[in-house]
PDB file of C-alpha atoms in Angstrom:
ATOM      1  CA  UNK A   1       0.000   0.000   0.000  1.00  0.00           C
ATOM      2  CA  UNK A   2       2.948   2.388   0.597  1.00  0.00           C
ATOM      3  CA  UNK A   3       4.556   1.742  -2.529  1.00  0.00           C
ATOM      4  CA  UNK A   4       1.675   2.221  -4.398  1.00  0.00           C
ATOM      5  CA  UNK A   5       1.106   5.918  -2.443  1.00  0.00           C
ATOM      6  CA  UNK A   6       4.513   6.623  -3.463  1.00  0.00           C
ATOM      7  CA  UNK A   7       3.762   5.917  -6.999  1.00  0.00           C
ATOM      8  CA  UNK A   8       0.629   7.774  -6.886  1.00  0.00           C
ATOM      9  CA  UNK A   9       2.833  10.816  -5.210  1.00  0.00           C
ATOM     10  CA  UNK A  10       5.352  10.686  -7.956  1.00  0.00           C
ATOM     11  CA  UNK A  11       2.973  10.735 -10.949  1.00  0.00           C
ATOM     12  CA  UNK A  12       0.624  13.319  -8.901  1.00  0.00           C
ATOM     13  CA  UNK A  13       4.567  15.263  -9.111  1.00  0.00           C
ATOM     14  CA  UNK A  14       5.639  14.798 -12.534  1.00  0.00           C
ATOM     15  CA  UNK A  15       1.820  15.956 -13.817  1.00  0.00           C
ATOM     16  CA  UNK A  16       2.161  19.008 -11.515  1.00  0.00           C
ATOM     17  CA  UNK A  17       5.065  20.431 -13.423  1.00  0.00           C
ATOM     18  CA  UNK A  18       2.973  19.820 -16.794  1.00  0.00           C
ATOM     19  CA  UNK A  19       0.027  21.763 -15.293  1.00  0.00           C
ATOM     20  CA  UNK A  20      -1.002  24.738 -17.429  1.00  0.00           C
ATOM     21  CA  UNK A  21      -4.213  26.179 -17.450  1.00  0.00           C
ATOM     22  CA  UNK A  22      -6.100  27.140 -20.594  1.00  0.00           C
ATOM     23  CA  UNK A  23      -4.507  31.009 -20.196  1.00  0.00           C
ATOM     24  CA  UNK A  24      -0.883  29.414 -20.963  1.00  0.00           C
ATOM     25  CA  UNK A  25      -0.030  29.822 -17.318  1.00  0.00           C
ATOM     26  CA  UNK A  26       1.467  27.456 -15.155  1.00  0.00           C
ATOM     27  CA  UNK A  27      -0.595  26.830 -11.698  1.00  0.00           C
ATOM     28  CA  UNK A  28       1.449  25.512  -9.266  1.00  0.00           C
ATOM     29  CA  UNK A  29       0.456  23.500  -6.810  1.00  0.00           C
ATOM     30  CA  UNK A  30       2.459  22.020  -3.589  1.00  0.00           C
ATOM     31  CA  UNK A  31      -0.033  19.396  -3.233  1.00  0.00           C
ATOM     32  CA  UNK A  32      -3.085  17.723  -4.359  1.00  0.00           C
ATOM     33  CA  UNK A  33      -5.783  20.111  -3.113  1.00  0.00           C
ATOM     34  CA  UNK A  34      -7.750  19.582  -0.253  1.00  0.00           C
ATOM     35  CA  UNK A  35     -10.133  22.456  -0.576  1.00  0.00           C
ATOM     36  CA  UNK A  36     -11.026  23.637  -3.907  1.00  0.00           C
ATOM     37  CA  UNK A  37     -13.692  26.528  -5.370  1.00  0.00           C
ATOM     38  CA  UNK A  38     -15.843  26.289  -7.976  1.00  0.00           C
ATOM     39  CA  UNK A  39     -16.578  29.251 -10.181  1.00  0.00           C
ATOM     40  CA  UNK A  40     -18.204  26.895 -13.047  1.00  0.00           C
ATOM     41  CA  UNK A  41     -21.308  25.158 -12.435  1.00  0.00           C
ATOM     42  CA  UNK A  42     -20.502  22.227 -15.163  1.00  0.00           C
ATOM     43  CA  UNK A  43     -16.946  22.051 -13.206  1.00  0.00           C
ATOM     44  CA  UNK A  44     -18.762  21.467 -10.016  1.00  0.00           C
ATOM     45  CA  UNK A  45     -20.129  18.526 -11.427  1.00  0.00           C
ATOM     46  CA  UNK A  46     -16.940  16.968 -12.877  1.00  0.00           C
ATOM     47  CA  UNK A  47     -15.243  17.309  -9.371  1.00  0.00           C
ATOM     48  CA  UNK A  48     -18.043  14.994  -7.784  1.00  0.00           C
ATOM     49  CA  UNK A  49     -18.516  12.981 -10.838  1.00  0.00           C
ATOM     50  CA  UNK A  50     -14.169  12.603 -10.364  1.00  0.00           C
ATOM     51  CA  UNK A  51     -15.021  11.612  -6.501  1.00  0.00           C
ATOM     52  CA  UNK A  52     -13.902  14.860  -5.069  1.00  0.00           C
ATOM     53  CA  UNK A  53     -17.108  16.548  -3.901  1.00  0.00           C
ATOM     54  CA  UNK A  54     -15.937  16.513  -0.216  1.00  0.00           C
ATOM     55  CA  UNK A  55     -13.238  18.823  -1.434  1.00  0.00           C
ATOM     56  CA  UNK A  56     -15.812  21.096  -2.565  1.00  0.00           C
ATOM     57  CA  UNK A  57     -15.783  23.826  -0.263  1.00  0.00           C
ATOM     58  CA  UNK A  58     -17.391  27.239  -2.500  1.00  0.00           C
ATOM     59  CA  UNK A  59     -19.649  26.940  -5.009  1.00  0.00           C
ATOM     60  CA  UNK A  60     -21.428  30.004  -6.699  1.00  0.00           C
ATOM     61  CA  UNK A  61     -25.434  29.784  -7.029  1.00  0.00           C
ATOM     62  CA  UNK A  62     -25.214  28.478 -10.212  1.00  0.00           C
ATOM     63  CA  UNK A  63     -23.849  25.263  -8.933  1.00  0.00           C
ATOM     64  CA  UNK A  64     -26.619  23.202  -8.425  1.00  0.00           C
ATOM     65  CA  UNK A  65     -25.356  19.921  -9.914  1.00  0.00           C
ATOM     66  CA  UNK A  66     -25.465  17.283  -8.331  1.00  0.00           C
ATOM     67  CA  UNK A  67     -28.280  17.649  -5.421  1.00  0.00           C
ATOM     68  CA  UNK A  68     -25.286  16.914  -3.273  1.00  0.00           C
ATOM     69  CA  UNK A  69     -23.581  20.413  -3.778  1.00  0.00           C
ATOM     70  CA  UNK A  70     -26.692  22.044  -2.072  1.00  0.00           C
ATOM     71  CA  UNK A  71     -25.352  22.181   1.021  1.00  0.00           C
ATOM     72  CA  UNK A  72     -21.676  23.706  -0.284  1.00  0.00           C
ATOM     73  CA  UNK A  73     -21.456  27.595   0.786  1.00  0.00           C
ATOM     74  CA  UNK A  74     -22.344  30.004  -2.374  1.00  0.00           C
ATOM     75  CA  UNK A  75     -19.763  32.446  -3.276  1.00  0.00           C
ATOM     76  CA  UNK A  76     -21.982  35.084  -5.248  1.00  0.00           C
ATOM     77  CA  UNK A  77     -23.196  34.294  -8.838  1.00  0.00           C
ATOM     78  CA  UNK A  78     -20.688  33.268 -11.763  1.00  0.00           C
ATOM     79  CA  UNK A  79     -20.519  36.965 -13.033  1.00  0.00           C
ATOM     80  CA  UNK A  80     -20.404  38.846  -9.753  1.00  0.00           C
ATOM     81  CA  UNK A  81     -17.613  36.401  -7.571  1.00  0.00           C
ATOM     82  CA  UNK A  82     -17.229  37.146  -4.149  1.00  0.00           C
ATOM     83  CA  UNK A  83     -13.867  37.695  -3.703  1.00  0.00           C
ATOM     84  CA  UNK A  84     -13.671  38.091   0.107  1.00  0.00           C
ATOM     85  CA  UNK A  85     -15.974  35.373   0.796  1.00  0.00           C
ATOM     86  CA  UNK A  86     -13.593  32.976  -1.871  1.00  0.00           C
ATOM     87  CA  UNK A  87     -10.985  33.194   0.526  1.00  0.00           C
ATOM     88  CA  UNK A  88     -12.575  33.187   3.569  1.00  0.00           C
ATOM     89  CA  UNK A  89     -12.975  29.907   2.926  1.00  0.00           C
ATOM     90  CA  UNK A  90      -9.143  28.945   2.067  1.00  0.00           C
ATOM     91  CA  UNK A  91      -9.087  27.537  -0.956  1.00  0.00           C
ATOM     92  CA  UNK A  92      -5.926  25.384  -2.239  1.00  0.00           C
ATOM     93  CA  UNK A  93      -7.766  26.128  -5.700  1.00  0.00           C
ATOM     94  CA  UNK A  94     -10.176  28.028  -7.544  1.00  0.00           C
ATOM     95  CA  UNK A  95     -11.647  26.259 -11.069  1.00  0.00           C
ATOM     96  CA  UNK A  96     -12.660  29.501 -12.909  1.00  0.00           C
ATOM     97  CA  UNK A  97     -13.943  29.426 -16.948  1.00  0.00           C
ATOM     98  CA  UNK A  98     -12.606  32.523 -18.649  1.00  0.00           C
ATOM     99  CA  UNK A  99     -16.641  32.620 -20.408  1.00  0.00           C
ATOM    100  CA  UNK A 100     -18.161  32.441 -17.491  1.00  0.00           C
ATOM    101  CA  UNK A 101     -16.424  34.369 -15.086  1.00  0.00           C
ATOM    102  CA  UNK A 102     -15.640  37.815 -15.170  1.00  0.00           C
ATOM    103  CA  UNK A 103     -11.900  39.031 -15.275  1.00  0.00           C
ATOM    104  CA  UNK A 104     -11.727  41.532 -12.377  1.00  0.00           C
ATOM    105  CA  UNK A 105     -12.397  38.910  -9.796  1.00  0.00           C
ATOM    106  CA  UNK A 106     -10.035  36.096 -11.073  1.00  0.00           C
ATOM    107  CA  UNK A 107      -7.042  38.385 -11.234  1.00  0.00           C
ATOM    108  CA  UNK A 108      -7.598  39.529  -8.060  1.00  0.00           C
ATOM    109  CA  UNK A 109      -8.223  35.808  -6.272  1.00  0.00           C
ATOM    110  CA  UNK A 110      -5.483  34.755  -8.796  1.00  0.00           C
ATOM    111  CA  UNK A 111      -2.751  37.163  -6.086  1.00  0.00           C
ATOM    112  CA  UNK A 112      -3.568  34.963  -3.126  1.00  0.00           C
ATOM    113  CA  UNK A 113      -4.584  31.564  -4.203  1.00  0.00           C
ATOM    114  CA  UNK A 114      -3.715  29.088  -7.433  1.00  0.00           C
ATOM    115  CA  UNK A 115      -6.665  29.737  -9.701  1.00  0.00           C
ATOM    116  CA  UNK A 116      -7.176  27.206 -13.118  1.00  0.00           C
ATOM    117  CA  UNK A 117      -8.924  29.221 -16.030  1.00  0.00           C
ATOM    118  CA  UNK A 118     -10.529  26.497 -18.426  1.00  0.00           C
ATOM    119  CA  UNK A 119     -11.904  27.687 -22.063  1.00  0.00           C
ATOM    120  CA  UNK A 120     -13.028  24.248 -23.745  1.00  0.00           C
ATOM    121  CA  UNK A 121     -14.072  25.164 -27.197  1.00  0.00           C
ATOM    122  CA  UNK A 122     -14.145  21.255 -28.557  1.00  0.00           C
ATOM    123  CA  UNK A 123     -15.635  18.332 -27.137  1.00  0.00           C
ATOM    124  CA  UNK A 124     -11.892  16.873 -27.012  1.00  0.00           C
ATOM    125  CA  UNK A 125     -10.836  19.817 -25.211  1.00  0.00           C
ATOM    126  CA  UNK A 126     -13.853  19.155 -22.474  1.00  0.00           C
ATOM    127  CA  UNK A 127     -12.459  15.618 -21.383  1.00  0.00           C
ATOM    128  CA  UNK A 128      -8.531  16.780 -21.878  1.00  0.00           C
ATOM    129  CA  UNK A 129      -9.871  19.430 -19.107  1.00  0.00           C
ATOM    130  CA  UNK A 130     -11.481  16.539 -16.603  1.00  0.00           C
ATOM    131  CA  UNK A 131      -7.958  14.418 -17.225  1.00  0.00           C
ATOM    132  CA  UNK A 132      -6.209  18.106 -15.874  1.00  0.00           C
ATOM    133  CA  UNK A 133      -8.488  18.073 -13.048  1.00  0.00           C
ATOM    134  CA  UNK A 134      -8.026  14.408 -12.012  1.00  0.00           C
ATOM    135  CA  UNK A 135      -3.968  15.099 -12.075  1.00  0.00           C
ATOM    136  CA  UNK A 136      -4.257  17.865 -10.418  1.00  0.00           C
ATOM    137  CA  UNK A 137      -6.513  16.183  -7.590  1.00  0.00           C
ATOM    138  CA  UNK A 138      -3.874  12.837  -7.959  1.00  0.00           C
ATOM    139  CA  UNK A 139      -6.776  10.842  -8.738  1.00  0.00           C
ATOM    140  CA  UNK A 140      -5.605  10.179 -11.948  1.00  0.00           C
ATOM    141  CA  UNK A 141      -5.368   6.298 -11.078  1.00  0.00           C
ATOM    142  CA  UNK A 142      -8.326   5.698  -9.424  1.00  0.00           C
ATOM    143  CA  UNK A 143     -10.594   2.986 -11.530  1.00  0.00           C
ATOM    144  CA  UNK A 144     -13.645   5.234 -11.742  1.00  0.00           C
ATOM    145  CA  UNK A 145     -11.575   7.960 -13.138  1.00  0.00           C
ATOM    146  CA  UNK A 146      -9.965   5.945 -15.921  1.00  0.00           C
ATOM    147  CA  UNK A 147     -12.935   4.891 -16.921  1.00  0.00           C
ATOM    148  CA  UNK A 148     -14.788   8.414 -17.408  1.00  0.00           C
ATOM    149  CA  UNK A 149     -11.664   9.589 -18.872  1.00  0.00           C
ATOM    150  CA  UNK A 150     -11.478   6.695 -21.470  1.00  0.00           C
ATOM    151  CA  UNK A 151     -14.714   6.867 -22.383  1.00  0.00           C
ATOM    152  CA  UNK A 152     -14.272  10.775 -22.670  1.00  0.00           C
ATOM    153  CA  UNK A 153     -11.680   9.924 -25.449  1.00  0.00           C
ATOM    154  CA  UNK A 154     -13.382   7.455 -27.087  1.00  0.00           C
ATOM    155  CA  UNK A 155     -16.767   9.364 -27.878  1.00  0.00           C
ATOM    156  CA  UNK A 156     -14.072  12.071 -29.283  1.00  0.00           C
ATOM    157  CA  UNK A 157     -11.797   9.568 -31.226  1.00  0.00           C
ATOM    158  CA  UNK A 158     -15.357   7.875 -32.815  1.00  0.00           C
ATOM    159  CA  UNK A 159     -15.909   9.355 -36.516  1.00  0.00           C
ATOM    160  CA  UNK A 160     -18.407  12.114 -36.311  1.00  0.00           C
ATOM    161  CA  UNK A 161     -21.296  11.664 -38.545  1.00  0.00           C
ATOM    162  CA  UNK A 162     -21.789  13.423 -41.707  1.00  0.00           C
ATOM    163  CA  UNK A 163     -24.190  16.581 -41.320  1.00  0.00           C
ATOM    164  CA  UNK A 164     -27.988  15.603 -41.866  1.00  0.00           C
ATOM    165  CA  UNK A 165     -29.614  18.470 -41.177  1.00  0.00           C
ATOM    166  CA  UNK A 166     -28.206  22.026 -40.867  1.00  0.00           C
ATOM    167  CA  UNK A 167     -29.836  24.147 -37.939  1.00  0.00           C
ATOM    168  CA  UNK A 168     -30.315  27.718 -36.036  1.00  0.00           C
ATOM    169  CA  UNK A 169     -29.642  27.631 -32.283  1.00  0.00           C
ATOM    170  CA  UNK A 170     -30.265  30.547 -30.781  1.00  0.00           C
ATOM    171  CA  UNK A 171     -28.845  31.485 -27.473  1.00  0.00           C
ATOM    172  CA  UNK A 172     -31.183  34.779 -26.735  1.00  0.00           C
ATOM    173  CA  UNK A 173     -34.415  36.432 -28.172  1.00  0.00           C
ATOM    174  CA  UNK A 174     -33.790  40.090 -27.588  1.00  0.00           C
ATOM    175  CA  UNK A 175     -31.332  40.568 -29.407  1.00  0.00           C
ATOM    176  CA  UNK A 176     -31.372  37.706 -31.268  1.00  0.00           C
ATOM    177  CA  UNK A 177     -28.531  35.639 -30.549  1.00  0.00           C
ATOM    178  CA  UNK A 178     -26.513  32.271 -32.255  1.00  0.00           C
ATOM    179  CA  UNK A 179     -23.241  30.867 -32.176  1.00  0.00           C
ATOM    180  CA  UNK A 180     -20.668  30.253 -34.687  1.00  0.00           C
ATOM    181  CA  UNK A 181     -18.195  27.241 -35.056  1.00  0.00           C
ATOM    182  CA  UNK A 182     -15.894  27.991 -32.843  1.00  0.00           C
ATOM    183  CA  UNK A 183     -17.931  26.918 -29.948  1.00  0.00           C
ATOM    184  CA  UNK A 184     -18.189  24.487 -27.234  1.00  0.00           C
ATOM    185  CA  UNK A 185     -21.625  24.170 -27.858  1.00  0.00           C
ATOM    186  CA  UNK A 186     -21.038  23.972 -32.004  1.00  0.00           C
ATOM    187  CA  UNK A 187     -18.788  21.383 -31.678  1.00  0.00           C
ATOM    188  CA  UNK A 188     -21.161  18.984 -29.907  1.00  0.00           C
ATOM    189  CA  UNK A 189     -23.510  19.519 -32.604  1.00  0.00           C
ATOM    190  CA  UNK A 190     -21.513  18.690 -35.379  1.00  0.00           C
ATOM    191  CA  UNK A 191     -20.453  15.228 -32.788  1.00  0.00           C
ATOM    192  CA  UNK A 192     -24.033  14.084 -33.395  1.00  0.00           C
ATOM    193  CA  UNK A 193     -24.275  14.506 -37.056  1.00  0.00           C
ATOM    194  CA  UNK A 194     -25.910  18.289 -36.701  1.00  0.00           C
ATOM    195  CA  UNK A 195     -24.515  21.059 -38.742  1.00  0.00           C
ATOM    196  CA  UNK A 196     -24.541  24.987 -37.027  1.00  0.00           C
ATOM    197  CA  UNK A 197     -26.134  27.165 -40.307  1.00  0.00           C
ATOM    198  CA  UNK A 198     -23.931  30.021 -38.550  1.00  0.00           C
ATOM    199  CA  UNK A 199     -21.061  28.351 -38.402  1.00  0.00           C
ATOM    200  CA  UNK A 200     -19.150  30.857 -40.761  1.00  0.00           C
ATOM    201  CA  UNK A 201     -20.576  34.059 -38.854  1.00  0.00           C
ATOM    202  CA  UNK A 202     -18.553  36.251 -36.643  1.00  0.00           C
ATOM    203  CA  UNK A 203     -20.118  39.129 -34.527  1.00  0.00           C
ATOM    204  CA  UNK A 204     -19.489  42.123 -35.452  1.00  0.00           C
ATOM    205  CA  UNK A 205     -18.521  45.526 -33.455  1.00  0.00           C
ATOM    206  CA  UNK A 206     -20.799  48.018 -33.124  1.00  0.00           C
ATOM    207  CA  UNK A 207     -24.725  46.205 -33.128  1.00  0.00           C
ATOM    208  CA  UNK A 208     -25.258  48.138 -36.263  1.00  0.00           C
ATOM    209  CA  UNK A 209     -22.430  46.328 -37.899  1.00  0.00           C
ATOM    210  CA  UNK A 210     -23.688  43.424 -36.564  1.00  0.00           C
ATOM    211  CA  UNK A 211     -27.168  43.755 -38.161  1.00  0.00           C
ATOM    212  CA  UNK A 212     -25.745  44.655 -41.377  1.00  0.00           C
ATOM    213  CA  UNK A 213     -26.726  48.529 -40.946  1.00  0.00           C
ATOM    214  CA  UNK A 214     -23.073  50.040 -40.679  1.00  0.00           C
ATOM    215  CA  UNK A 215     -19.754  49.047 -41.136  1.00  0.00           C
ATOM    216  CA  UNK A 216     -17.614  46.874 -38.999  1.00  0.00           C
ATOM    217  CA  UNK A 217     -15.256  48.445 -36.523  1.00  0.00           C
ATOM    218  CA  UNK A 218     -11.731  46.824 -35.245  1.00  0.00           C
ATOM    219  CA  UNK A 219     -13.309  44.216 -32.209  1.00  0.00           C
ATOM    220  CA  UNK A 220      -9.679  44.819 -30.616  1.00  0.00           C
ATOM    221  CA  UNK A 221      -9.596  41.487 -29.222  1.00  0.00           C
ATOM    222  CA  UNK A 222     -13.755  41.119 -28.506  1.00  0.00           C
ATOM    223  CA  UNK A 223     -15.429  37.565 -28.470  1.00  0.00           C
ATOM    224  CA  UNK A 224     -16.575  37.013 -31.687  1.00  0.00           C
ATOM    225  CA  UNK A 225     -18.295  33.965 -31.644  1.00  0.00           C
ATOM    226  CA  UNK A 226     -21.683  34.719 -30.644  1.00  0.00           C
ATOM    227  CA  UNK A 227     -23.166  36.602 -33.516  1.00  0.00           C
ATOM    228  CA  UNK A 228     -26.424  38.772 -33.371  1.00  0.00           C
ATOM    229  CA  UNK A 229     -28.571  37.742 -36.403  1.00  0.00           C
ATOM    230  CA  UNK A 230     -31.650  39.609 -37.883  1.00  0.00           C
ATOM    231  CA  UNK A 231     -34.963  37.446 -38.614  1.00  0.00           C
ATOM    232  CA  UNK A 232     -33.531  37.997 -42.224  1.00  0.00           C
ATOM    233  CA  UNK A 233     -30.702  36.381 -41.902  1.00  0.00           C
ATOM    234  CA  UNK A 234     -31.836  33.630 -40.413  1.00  0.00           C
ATOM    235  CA  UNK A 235     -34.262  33.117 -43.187  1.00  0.00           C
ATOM    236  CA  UNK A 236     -32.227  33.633 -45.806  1.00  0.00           C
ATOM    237  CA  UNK A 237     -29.660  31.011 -44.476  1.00  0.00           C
ATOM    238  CA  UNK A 238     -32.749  28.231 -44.505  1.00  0.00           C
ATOM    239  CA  UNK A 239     -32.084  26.054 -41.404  1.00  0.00           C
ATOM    240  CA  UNK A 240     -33.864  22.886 -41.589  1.00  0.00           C
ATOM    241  CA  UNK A 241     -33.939  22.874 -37.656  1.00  0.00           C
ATOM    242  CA  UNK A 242     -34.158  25.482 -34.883  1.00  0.00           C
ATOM    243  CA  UNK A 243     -32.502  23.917 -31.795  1.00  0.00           C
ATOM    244  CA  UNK A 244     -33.586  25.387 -28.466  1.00  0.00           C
ATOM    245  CA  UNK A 245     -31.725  24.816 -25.505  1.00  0.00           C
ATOM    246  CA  UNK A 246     -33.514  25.826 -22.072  1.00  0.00           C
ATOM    247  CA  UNK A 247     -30.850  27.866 -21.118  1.00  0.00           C
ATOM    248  CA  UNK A 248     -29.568  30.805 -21.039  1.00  0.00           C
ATOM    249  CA  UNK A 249     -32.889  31.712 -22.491  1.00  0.00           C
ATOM    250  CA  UNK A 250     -36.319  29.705 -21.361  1.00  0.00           C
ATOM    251  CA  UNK A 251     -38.047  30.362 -24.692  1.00  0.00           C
ATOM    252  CA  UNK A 252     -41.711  31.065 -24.478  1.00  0.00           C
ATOM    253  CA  UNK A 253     -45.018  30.340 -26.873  1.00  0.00           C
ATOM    254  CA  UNK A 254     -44.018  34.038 -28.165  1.00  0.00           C
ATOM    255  CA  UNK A 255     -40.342  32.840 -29.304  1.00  0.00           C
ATOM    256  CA  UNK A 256     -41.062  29.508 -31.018  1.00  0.00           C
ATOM    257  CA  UNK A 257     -44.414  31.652 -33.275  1.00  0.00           C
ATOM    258  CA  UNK A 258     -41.279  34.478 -34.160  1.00  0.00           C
ATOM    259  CA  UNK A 259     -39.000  31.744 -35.061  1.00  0.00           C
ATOM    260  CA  UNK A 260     -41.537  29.945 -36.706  1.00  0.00           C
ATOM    261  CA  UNK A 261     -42.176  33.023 -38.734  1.00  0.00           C
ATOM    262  CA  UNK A 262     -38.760  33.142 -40.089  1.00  0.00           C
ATOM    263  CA  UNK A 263     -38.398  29.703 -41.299  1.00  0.00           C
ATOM    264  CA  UNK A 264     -41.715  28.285 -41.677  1.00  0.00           C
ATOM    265  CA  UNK A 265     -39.977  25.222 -42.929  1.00  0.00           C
ATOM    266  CA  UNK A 266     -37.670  24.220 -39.998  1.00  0.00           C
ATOM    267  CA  UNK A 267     -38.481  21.780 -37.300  1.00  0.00           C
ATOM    268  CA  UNK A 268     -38.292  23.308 -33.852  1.00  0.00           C
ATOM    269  CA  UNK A 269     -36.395  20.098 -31.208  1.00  0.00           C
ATOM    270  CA  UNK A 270     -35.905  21.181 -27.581  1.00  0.00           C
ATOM    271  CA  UNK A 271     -32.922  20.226 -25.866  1.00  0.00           C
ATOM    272  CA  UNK A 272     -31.441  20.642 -22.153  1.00  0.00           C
ATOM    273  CA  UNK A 273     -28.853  23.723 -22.341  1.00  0.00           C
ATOM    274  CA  UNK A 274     -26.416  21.517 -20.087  1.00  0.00           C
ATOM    275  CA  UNK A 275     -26.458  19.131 -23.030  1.00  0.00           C
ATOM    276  CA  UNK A 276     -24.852  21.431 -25.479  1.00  0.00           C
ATOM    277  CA  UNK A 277     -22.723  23.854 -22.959  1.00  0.00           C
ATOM    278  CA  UNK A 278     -21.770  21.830 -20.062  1.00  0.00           C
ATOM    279  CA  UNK A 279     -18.188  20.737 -20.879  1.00  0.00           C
ATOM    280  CA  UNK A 280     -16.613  17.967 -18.871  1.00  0.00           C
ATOM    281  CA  UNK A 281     -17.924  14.969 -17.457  1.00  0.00           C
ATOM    282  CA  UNK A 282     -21.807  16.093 -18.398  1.00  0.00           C
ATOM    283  CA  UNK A 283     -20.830  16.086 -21.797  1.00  0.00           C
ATOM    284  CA  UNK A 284     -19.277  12.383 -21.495  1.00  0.00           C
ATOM    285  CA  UNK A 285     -22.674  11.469 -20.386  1.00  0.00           C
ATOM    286  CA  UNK A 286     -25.102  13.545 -22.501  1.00  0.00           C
ATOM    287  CA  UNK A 287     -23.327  12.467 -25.942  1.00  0.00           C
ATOM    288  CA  UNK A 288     -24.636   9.517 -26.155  1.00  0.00           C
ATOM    289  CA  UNK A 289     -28.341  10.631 -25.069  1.00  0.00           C
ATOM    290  CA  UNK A 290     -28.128  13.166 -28.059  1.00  0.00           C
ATOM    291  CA  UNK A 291     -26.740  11.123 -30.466  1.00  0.00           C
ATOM    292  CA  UNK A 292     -29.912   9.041 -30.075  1.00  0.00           C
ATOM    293  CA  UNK A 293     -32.243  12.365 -29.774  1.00  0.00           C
ATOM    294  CA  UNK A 294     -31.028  13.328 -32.906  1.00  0.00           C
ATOM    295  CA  UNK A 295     -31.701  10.080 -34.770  1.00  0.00           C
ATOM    296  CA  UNK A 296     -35.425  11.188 -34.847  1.00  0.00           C
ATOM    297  CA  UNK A 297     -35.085  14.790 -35.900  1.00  0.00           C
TER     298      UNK A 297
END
């Protein structure tokens, strides 16, 4: 049993100095982590579904998965972090998600305490993220683990299906809101045989530009990947779907009739938001349970 902690201690080691989070910085870490925040609700799940949910000591209010994190003290919402009440708790680590967290507070948590910015934009990128996690943990080895991980990598190294259908998701009503290719949630579309009819568009700086009334100005350095469409646009690039995921945006009887306007044509499917935009071990889960959704759309 000692030899085997030892090994454990010595890969836990050698992973440690390989540790970079998805910034390009290195987090160092003197140990595995005994008491770790979570800034990302989909990241609170991995670190229970990883068997680390007693090391769960912050969560923000958006962190409601698994029922077992109920009882986890919230640290403010994932846009508005409490910084004071983040280390009031002394964390070894903070899991932040450079989309979902604001800057401001992860710089300044980042001075006192080892904090791990993720930004999964691929599937593949999603499990790479849980492997981090389990290294940095040094529960790498343990059987559960491997076995999420692995079949993580082999839903990624399967052949995706050829697009059947091409569809619309929007993310928001008012103003109308998609996203392109270069997304998290893009990429698990295309995994299930799904093309994004968007996939091409970037947003554009100011709204005007964006709505084809002006011309673009410089985004120095802005997201781009979640355009704002007109209802012309979207008919004019002839979805055969509209996929609506029930969050960020709980679309009502008025939303479907307005998209329903625009492309008369399309079929409208419902799916759960976590589905498409939880990254991690959700996703490792939820793949298959699409893949078989989307066999009947």
């Amino acid at each position: 049993a000692r030899a085997c902690a030892r090994r454990q201690r010595r890969a836990w080691s050698r992973a440690m100095q390989r540790l970079r989070d998805d910034l390009g910085r290195d987090v160092c870490l003197a140990r595995p982590p005994r008491r770790v925040v979570s800034l990302v609700p989909s990241d609170t799940y991995s670190l229970f579904a990883l068997g680390c949910g007693e090391r769960v000591v912050g969560r923000t209010s958006y962190c409601e998965l698994p029922e077992a994190a109920a009882g986890i003290p919230v640290v403010g919402g994932t846009k508005d972090v409490d910084v004071d009440a983040v280390l009031a708790l002394a964390p070894e680590l903070v899991i932040a998600n450079q989309e979902e967290n604001t800057r401001g507070p992860l710089e300044k948590l980042a001075e006192r305490v080892p904090v791990l910015v993720s930004m999964p934009r691929r599937v593949a990128d999603g499990v790479a993220h849980v492997a981090r996690l389990a290294r940095a943990l040094g529960v790498v080895r343990e059987p559960a683990v491997v076995d999420l991980i692995r079949r993580g990598y082999e839903l990624c190294a399967a052949p995706a299906p050829e697009p059947r259908l091409r569809a619309f998701v929007p993310i928001w009503m008012d103003p109308l809101m998609t996203l392109n290719a270069d997304t998290f949630g893009s990429d698990v579309l295309a995994m299930i045989g799904i093309g994004n009819a968007f996939d091409d568009r970037l947003r554009l700086y100011p709204l005007a530009a964006d709505l084809g009334k002006a011309a673009a100005a410089d985004p120095r350095g802005r997201d781009q990947r979640y355009p704002r469409v007109s209802a012309d646009e979207v008919a004019a690039r002839r979805p055969e779907l509209i996929v609506l995921p029930d969050e960020p945006h709980a679309f009502a009887a008025a939303d479907r009739a307005a998209l329903a306007a625009m492309v008369p044509d399309a079929r409208q499917v419902d799916v759960l938001g976590k589905d498409l935009f939880w990254y991690g071990a959700w996703t490792i889960e939820a793949l298959p349970r699409l893949r078989a959704a989307a066999a009947s759309w």
